[in-house]
Coordinates of C-alpha atoms in Angstrom, one line a residue:
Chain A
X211 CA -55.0 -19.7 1.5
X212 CA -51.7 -20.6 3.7
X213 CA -52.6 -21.8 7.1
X214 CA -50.3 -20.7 9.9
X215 CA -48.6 -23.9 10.1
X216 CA -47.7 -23.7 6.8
X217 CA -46.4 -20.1 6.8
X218 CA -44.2 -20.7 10.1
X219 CA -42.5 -23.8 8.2
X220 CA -42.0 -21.5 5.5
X221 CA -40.9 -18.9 7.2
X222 CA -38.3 -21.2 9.6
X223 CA -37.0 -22.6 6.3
X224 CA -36.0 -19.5 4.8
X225 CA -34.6 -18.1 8.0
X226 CA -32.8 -22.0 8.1
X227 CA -31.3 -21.6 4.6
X228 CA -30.1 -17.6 5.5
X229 CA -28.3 -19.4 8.9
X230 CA -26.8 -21.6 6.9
X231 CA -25.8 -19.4 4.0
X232 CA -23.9 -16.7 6.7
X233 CA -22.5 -19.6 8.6
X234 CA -20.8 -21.1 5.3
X235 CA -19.7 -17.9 3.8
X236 CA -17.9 -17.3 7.7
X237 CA -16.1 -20.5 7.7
X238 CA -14.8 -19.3 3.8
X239 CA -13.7 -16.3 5.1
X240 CA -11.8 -18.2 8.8
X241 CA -10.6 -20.3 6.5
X242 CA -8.8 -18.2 4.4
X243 CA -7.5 -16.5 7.4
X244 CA -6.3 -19.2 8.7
X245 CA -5.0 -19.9 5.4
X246 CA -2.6 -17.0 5.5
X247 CA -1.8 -17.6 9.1
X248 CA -0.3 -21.4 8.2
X249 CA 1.5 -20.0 6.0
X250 CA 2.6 -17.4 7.6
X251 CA 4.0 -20.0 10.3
X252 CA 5.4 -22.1 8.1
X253 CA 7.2 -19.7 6.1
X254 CA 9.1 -18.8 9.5
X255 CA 9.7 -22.3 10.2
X256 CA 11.3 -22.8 6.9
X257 CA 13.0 -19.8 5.7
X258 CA 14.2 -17.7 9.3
X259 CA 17.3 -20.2 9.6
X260 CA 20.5 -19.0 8.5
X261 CA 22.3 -22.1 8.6
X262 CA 20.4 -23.0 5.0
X263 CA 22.0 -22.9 2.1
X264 CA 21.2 -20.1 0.4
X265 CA 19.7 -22.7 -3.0
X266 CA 17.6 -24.3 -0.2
X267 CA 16.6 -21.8 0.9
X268 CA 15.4 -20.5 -2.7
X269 CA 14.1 -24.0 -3.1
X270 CA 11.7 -24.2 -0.4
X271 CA 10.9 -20.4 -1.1
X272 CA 10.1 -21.3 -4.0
X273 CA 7.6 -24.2 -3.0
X274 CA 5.7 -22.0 -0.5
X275 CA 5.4 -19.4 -3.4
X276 CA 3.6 -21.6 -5.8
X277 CA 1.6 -23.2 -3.1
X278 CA 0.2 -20.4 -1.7
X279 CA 0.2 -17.4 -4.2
X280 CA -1.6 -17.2 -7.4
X281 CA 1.8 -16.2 -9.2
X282 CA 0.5 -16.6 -12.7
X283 CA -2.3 -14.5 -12.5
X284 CA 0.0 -11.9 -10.6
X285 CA 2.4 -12.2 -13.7
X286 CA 0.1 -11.6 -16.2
X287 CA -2.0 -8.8 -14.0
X288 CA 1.7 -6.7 -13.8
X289 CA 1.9 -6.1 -17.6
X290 CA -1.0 -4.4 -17.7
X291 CA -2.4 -3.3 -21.2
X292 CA 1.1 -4.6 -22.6
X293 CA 0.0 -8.5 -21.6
X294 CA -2.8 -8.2 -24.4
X295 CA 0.4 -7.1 -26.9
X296 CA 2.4 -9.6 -26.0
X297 CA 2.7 -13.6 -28.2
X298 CA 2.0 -16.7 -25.9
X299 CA 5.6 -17.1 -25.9
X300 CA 6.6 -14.4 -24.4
X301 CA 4.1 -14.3 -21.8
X302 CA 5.4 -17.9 -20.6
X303 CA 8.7 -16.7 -21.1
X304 CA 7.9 -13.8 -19.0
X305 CA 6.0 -15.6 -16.2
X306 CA 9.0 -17.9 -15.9
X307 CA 11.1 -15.1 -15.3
X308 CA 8.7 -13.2 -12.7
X309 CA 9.0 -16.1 -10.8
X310 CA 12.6 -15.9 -10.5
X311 CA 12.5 -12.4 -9.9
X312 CA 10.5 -13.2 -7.2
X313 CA 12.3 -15.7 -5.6
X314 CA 15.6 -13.6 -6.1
X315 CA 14.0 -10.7 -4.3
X316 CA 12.1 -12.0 -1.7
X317 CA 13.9 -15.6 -0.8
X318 CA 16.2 -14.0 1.7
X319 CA 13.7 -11.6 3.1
X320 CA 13.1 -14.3 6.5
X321 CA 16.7 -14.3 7.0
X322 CA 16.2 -10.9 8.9
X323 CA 13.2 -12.2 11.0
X324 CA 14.2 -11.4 14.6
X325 CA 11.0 -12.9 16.6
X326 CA 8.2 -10.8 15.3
X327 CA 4.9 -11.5 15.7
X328 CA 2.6 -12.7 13.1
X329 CA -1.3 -11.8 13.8
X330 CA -4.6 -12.3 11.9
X331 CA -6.5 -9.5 12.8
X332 CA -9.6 -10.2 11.0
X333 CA -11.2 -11.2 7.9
X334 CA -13.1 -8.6 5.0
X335 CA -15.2 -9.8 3.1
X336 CA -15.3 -8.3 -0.6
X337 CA -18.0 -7.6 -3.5
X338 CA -15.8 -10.2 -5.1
X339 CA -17.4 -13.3 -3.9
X340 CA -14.2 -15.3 -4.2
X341 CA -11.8 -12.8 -2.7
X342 CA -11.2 -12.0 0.7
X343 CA -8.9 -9.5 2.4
X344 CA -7.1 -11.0 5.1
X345 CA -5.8 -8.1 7.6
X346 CA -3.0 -8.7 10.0
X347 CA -0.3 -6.7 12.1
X348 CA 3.0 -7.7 12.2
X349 CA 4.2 -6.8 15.7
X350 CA 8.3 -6.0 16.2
X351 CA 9.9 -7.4 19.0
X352 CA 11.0 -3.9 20.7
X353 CA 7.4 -2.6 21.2
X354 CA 7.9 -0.4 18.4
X355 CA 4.6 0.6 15.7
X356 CA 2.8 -2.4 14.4
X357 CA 3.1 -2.8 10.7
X358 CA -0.5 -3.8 8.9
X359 CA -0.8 -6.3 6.5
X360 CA -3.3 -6.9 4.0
X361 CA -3.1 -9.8 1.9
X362 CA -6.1 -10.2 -0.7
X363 CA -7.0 -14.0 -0.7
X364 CA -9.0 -15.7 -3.9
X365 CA -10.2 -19.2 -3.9
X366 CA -9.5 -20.5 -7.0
X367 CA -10.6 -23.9 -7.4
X368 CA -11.3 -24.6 -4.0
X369 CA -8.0 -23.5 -3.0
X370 CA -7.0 -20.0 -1.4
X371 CA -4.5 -18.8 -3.3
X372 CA -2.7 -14.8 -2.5
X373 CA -3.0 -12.2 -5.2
X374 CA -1.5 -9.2 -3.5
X375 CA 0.2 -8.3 -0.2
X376 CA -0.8 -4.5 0.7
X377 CA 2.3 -3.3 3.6
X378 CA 0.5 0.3 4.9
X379 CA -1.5 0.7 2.0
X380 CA 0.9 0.2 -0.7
X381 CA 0.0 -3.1 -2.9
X382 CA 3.0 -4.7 -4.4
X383 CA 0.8 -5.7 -7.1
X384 CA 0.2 -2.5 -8.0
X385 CA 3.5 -1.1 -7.3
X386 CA 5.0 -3.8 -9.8
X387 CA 2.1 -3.1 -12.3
X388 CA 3.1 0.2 -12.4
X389 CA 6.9 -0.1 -12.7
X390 CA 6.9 -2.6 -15.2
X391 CA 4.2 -1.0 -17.4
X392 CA 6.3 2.3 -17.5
X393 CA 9.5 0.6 -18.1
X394 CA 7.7 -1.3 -21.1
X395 CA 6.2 2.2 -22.0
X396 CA 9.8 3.7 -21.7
X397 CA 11.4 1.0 -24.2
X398 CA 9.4 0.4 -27.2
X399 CA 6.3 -0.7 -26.0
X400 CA 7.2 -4.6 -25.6
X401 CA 7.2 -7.0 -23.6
X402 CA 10.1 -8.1 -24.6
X403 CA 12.2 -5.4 -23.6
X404 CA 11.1 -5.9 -20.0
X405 CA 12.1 -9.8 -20.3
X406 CA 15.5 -8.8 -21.1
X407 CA 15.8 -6.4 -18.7
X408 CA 13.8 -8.4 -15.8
X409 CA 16.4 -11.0 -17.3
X410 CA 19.8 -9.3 -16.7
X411 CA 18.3 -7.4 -13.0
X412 CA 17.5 -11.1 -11.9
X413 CA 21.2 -12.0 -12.5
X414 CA 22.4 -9.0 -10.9
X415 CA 20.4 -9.8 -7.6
X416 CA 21.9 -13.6 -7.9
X417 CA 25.9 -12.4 -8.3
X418 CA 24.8 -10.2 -5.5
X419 CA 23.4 -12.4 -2.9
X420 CA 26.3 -15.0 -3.7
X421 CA 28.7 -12.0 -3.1
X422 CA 27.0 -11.0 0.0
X423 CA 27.4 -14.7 1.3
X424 CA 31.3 -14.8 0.7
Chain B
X1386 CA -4.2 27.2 11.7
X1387 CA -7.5 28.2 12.9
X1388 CA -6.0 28.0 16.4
X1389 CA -4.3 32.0 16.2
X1390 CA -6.1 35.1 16.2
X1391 CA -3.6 37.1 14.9
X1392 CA -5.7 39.4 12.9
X1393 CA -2.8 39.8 9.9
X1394 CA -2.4 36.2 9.5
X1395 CA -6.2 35.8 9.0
X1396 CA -5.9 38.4 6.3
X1397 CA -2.9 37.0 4.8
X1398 CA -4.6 33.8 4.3
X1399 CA -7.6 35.1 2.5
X1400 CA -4.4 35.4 -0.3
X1401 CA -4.4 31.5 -0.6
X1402 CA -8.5 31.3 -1.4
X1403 CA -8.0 31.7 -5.4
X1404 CA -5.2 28.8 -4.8
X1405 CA -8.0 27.0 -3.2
X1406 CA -10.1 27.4 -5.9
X1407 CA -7.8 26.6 -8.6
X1408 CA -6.4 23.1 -7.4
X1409 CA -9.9 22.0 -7.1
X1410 CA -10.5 23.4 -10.7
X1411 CA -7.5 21.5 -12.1
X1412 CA -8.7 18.7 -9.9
X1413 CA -12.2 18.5 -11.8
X1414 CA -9.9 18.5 -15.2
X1415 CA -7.6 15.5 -14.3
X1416 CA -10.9 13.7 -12.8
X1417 CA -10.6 10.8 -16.2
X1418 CA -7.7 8.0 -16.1
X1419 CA -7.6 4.8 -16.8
X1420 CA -5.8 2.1 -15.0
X1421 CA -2.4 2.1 -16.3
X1422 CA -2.4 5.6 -17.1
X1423 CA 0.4 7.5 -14.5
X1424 CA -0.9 10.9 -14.9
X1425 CA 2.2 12.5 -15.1
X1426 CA 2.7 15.0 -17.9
X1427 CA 5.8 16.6 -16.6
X1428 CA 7.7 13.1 -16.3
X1429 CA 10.9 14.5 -18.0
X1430 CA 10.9 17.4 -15.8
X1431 CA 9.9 15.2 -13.1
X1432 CA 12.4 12.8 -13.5
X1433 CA 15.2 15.6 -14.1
X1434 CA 14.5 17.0 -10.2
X1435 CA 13.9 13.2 -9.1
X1436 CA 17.4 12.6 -10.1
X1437 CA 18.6 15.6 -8.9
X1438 CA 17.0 14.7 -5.4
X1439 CA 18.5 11.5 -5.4
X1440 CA 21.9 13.1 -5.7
X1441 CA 21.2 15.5 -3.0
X1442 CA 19.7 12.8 -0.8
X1443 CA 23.0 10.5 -1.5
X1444 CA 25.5 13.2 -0.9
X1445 CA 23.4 14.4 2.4
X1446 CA 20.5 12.9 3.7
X1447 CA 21.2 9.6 3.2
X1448 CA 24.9 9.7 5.3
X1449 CA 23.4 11.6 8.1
X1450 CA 20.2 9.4 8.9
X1451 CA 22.8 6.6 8.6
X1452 CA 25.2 8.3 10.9
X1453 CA 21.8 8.9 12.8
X1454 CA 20.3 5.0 12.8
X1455 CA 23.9 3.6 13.4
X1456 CA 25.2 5.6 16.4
X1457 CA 22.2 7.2 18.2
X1458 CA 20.4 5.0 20.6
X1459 CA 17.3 3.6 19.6
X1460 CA 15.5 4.5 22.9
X1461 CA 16.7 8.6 22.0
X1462 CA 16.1 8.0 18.3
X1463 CA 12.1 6.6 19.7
X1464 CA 12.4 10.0 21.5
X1465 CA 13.4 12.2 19.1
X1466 CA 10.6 11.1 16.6
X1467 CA 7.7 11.0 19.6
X1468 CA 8.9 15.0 20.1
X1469 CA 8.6 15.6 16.0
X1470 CA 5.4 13.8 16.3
X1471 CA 4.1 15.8 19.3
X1472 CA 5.5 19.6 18.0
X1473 CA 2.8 18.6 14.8
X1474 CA 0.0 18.1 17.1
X1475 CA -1.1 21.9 15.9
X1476 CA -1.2 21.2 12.4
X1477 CA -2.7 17.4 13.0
X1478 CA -5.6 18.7 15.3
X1479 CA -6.5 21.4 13.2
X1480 CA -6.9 19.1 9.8
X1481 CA -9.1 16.6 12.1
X1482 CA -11.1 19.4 12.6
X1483 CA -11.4 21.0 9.4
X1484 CA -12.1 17.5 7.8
X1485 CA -15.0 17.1 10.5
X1486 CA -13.1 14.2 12.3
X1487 CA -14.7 14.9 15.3
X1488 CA -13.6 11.3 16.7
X1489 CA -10.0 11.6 15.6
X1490 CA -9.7 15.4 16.9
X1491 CA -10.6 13.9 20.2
X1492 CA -8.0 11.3 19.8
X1493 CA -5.5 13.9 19.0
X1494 CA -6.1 15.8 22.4
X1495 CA -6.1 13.3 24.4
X1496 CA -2.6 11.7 23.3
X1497 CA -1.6 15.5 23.5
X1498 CA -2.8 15.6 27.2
X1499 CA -1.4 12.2 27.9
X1500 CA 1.9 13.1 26.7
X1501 CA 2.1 16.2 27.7
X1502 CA 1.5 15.0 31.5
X1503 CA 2.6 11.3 31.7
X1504 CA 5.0 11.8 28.5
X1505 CA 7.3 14.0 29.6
X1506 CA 6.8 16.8 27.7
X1507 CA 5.6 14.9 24.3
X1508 CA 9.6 13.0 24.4
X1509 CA 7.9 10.2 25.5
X1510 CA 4.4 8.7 23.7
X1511 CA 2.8 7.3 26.3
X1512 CA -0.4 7.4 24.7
X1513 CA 1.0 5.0 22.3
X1514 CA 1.8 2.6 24.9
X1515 CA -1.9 2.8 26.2
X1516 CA -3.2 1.7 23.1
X1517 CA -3.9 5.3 20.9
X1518 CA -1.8 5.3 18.2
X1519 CA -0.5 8.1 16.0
X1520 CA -2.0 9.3 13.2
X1521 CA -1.1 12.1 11.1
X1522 CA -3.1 14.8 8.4
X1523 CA -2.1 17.6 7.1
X1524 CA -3.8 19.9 4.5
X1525 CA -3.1 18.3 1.2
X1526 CA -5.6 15.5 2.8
X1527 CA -8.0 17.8 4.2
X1528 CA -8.4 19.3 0.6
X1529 CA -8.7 15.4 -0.5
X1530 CA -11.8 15.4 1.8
X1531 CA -13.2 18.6 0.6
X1532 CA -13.2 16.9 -3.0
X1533 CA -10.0 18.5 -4.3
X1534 CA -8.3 15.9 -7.3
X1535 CA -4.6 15.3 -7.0
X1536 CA -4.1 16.2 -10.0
X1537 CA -0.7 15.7 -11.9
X1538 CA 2.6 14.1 -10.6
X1539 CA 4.9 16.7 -9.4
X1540 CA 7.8 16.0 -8.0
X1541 CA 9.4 19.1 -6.0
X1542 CA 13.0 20.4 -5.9
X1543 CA 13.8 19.2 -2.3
X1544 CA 10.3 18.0 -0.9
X1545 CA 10.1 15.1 -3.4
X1546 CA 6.8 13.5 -4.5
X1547 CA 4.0 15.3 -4.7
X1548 CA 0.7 17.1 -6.6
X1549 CA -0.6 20.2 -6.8
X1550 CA -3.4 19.5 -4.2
X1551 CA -0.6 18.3 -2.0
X1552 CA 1.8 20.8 -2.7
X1553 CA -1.0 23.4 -1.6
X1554 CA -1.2 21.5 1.5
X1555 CA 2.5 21.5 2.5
X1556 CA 2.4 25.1 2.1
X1557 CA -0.8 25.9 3.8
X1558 CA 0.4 23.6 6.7
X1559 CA 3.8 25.4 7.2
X1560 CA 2.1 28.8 6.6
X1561 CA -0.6 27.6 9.6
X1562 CA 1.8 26.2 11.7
X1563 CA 1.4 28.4 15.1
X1564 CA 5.1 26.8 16.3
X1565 CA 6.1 28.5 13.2
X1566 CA 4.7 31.6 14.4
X1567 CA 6.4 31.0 17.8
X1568 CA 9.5 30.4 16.7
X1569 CA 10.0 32.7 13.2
X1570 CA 14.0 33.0 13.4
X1571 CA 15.5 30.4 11.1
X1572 CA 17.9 29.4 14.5
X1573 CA 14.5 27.7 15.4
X1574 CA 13.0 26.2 12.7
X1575 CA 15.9 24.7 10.5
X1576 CA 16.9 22.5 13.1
X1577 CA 13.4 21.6 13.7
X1578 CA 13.1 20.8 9.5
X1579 CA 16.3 19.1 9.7
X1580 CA 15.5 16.9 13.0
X1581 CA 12.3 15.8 11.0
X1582 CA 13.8 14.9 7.6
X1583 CA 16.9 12.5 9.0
X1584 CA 14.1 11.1 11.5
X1585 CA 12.1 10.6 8.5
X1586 CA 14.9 9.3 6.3
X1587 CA 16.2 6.8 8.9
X1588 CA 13.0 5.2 9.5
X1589 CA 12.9 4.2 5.6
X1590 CA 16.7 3.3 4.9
X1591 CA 16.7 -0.6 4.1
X1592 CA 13.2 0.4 2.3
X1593 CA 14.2 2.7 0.0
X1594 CA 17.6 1.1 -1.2
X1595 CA 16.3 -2.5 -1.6
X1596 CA 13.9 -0.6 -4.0
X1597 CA 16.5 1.1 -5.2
X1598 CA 18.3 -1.8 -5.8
X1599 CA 15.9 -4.2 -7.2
X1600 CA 13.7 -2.0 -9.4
X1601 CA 13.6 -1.4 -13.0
X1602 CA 13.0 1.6 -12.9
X1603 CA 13.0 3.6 -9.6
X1604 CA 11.5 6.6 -10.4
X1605 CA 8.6 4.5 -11.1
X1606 CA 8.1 2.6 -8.4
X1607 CA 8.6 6.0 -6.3
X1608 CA 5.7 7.4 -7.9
X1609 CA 3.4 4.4 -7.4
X1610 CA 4.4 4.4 -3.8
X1611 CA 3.7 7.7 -3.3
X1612 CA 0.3 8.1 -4.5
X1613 CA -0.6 4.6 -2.8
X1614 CA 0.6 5.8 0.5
X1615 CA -1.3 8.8 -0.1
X1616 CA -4.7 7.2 -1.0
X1617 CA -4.2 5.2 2.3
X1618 CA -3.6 8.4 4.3
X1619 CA -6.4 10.0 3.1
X1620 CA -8.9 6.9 3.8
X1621 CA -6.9 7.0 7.4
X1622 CA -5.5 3.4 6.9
X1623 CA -9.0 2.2 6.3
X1624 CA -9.2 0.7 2.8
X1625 CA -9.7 -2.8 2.4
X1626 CA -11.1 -2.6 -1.4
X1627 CA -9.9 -5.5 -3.3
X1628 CA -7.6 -4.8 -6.2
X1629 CA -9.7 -5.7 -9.2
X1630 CA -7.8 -8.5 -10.6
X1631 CA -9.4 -9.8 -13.2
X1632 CA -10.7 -13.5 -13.0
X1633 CA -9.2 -15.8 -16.1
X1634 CA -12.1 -17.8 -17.4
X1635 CA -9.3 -20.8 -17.8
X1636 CA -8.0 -20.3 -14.1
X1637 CA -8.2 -23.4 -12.4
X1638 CA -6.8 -25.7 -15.3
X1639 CA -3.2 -24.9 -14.3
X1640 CA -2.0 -27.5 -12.3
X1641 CA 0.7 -26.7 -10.1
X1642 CA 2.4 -29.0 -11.6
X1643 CA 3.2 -27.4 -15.0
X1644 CA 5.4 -24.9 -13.2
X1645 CA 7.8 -27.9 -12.8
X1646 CA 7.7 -28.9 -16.0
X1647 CA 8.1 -25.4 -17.3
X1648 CA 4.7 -24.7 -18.5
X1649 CA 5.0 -26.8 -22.2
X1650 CA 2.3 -28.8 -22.5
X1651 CA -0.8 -28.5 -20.7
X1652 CA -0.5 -24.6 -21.2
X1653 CA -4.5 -23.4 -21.4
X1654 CA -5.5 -22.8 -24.5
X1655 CA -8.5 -19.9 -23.7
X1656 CA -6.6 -16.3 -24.3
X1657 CA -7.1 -13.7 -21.7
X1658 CA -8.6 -11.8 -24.4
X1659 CA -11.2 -13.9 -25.4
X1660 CA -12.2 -13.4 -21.8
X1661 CA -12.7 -9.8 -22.1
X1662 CA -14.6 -9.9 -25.3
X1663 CA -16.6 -12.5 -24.0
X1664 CA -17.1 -11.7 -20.4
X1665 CA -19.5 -13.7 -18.7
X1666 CA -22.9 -11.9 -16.9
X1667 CA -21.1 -12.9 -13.7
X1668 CA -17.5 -11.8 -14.4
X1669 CA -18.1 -9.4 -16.5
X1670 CA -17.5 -6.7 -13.2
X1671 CA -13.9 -8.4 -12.5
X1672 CA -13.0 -8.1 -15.7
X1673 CA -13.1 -3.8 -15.8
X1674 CA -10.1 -2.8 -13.9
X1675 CA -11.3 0.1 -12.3
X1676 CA -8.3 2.7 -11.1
X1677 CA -5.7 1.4 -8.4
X1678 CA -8.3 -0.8 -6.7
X1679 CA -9.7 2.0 -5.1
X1680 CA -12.6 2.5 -7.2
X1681 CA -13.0 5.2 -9.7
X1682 CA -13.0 8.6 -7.0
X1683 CA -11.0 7.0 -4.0
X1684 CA -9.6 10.4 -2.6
X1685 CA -13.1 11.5 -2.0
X1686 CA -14.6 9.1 -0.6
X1687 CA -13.9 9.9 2.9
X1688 CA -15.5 13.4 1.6
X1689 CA -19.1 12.1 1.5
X1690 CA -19.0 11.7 5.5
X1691 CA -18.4 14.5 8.0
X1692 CA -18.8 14.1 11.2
X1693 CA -22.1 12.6 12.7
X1694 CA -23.7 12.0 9.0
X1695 CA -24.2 8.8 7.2
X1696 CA -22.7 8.9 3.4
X1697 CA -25.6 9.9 1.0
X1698 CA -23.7 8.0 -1.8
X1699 CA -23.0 4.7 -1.1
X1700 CA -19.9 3.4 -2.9
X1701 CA -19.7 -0.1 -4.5
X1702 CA -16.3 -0.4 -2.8
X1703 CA -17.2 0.5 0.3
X1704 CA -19.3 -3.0 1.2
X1705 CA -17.4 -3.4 4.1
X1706 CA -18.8 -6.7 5.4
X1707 CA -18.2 -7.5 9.3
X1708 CA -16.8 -10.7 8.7
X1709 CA -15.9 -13.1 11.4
X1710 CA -12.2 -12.7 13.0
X1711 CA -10.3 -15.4 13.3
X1712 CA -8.9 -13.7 16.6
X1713 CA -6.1 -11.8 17.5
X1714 CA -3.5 -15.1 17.8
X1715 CA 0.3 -14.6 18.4
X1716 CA 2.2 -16.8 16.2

């Protein structure tokens, strides 16, 4: 028979390991909101200034989107049923081009930053044990209607990396998901189709922006 | 809706009961769909009246919520939209109450009070400025709550997006409208219909043409927008369910370099596939996409709790985990 002393170390050593099991799964989750918050800042320092040339600014866009989001795993997530169609090459030749989408769509987003306010509001935990769902508000500068942000955070070898960015409950990883597995659907079924059109729209948007800057 | 008496209104209505009964019939039916299916058996049709929208919305509504944003004060454009806002408060109150929101009806009459009183009339939200925000409902989410499917993708000559539960909605929402009753006379309620689409539209330029502009295809996107925004109205904002992304067994052995080098060499050698034939006991959950991220019924989840009652069914996707907050910093 266990004697009291016994039981009460027992007992304070399981209730030591739940403390300290909560208390490390909380600093994962601040972590990861802090994750998106650094980012968050630096992405203002770096992109907001419109003296930058618009390759430098595609450059460093570029850097903060590899460094912080898990693009590959986004690429290959958008195609959908297509991706388990699709040859090795294309898929690399796809993801390349993704990336440039990317960058061609979103690079000059900060440009129109005018001062708004960036907050973490909290962080979710999930049933996913390595993703978390960091929720923040983005606060305009004339008092108008906050804008919430969701962005769903894995950590993928020790690093957090972003797979989606929900704006008012609309995922642009699912939004993308479901325009690119129509258009595939719409044009033979292949992936390659979309590759030459993601091909010729990410030109378009790169005469565009150059027009735009003349 | 429920807030006239008028005793030939209540027996008009009675009309709309088969309706009821038959969008959450057809509901039931379009209850199976996998993840990348759209749902959308009339897409030609669909697309035919999305295009012809899209002219009408160029040619008109476009140009005059541009005319609107442009050359209209933003202070009388806030104005405007906090008096389109308030003349719903009817319609809002009335789907609170119907879908047993018992805390959100209360928030609705009080911002009603408060802008009645300190809001000049409702031109002004004040209550917004307290701290109580909007929020909107109308029918096609109250039928959401009481179970009702979306069922197909419908896109409406004029109105735009849409299904039939939301379709129903629309129509039971302008046919309970007691402002509509008030004000009958077309003089009354075009300008009214009018006022609310260019406020609409203007509040959603830059939005809608950068998609317009950088999509593949638009119609699309559109869709996918719509139904998102719609799952998130019905949940009231609420959902923060993960999108099941699947976890690659090789993830990790990308090194961030091999983006620079354009991905020859050290390119993983473990297929995706291989991963879902083979899914490990602990991944094997990630690796079943399961809907839009929402879980498989996500319109009806808000169903399962009226007001006052814990949900019977507890939903994997609803482990909502008080985590800790990182607190509310500015930047």
């Amino acid at each position: 028979m266990i004697d009291r002393r016994q039981l009460l170390a027992l007992f304070s050593a399981a209730l030591l390991a739940i403390v300290l099991t909560i208390a490390s799964s909380d600093a994962d989750a601040r972590d990861s909101g802090a994750f998106v918050k650094d980012l968050g800042d630096r992405a203002i320092e770096m992109l907001t200034s419109k003296e930058t040339s618009k390759d430098e600014q595609e450059r460093r866009f570029r850097t903060l989107l590899r460094e912080g989001f898990a693009i590959d795993k986004i690429g290959k997530f958008v195609l959908g049923k297509y991706r388990r169609k699709a040859s090795k090459g294309e898929i690399e030749d796809f993801l390349l081009l993704f990336e440039d989408y990317i960058v061609s769509l979103y690079s000059s987003a900060f440009r129109n930053f005018s001062g708004e306010t960036f907050n973490i509001k909290r962080v979710v935990k999930t049933k996913r044990a390595r993703d978390t769902m960091v929720i923040t508000q983005i606060v305009p500068t004339n008092n108008g209607a906050p804008t919430k942000m969701i962005f769903q955070v894995r950590t993928i070898d020790k690093n957090f990396k972003i797979l989606d960015i929900r704006i008012e409950g609309v995922s642009m990883i699912i939004t993308q998901r479901d325009e690119f597995t129509t258009y595939i659907s719409k044009h033979g079924g292949t992936v390659a189709a979309l590759i030459d059109a993601l091909r010729k729209k990410t030109k378009d948007l790169k005469t565009r922006a150059k027009d735009d800057k003349k | 809706m429920i807030l006239t008496s008028h005793s030939e209104h209540q027996k008009n209505r009675f009309r709309y009961v088969p309706l009821f009964a038959g969008v959450l019939l057809l509901g039931g039916c379009a209850a199976t769909k996998g993840a990348d299916d759209v749902n959308d058996p009339f897409e030609t049709v669909n697309r035919a009246i999305f295009d012809f929208n899209l002219e009408l919305d160029r040619a008109i509504l476009r140009p005059a919520a541009r005319t609107y944003a442009d050359n209209v004060p933003e202070r009388i454009r806030r104005m405007v939209h906090a008096a389109i806002n308030f003349i719903r408060t009817p319609i809002i109150l009335a789907n609170d109450i119907l879908q047993g929101d018992v805390d959100r009806a209360g928030i609705t009459m009080a911002r009603t009070m408060t802008n009645l009183v300190l809001g000049f009339g409702g031109t002004v939200d004040a209550a917004s400025e307290m701290g109580v925000e909007f929020h909107d409902e109308d029918f096609g989410q109250t039928l959401a709550i009481w179970g009702a499917e979306e069922g197909p993708y419908l896109v409406l000559p004029l109105l735009g997006p849409s299904n039939p539960r939301d379709a129903i909605g629309t129509g039971v929402d302008s046919f309970g409208d007691p402002m509509n009753f008030f004000a009958e006379e077309a003089a009354v309620s075009l300008p009214r219909t009018g006022a609310s689409a260019v406020d609409a539209r203007s509040r959603n330029l830059d939005t809608l043409e950068d998609l317009e502009r950088t999509s593949l295809d638009f119609y699309a996107a559109v869709r996918s927008l719509y139904r998102q925004r719609r799952k998130d109205e019905i949940k009231n904002g609420e959902s923060q369910d993960p999108v099941p992304i699947p976890a690659i067994s090789f993830e990790g052995q990308t090194a961030p370099a091999t983006h620079a080098k354009g991905r020859d060499d050290s390119k993983p050698t473990v297929s995706f596939e291989e991963g879902v034939d083979k899914p490990r006991a602990d991944k094997s959950r990630d690796l079943v996409p399961t809907g839009t991220g929402d879980g498989t019924k996500p319109d009806t989840e808000r169903a399962k709790k009226p007001a006052g009652e814990k949900p019977n069914i507890s939903l994997e996707n609803e482990q909502k985990v008080p985590a800790t907050s990182t607190g509310d910093k500015p930047a």
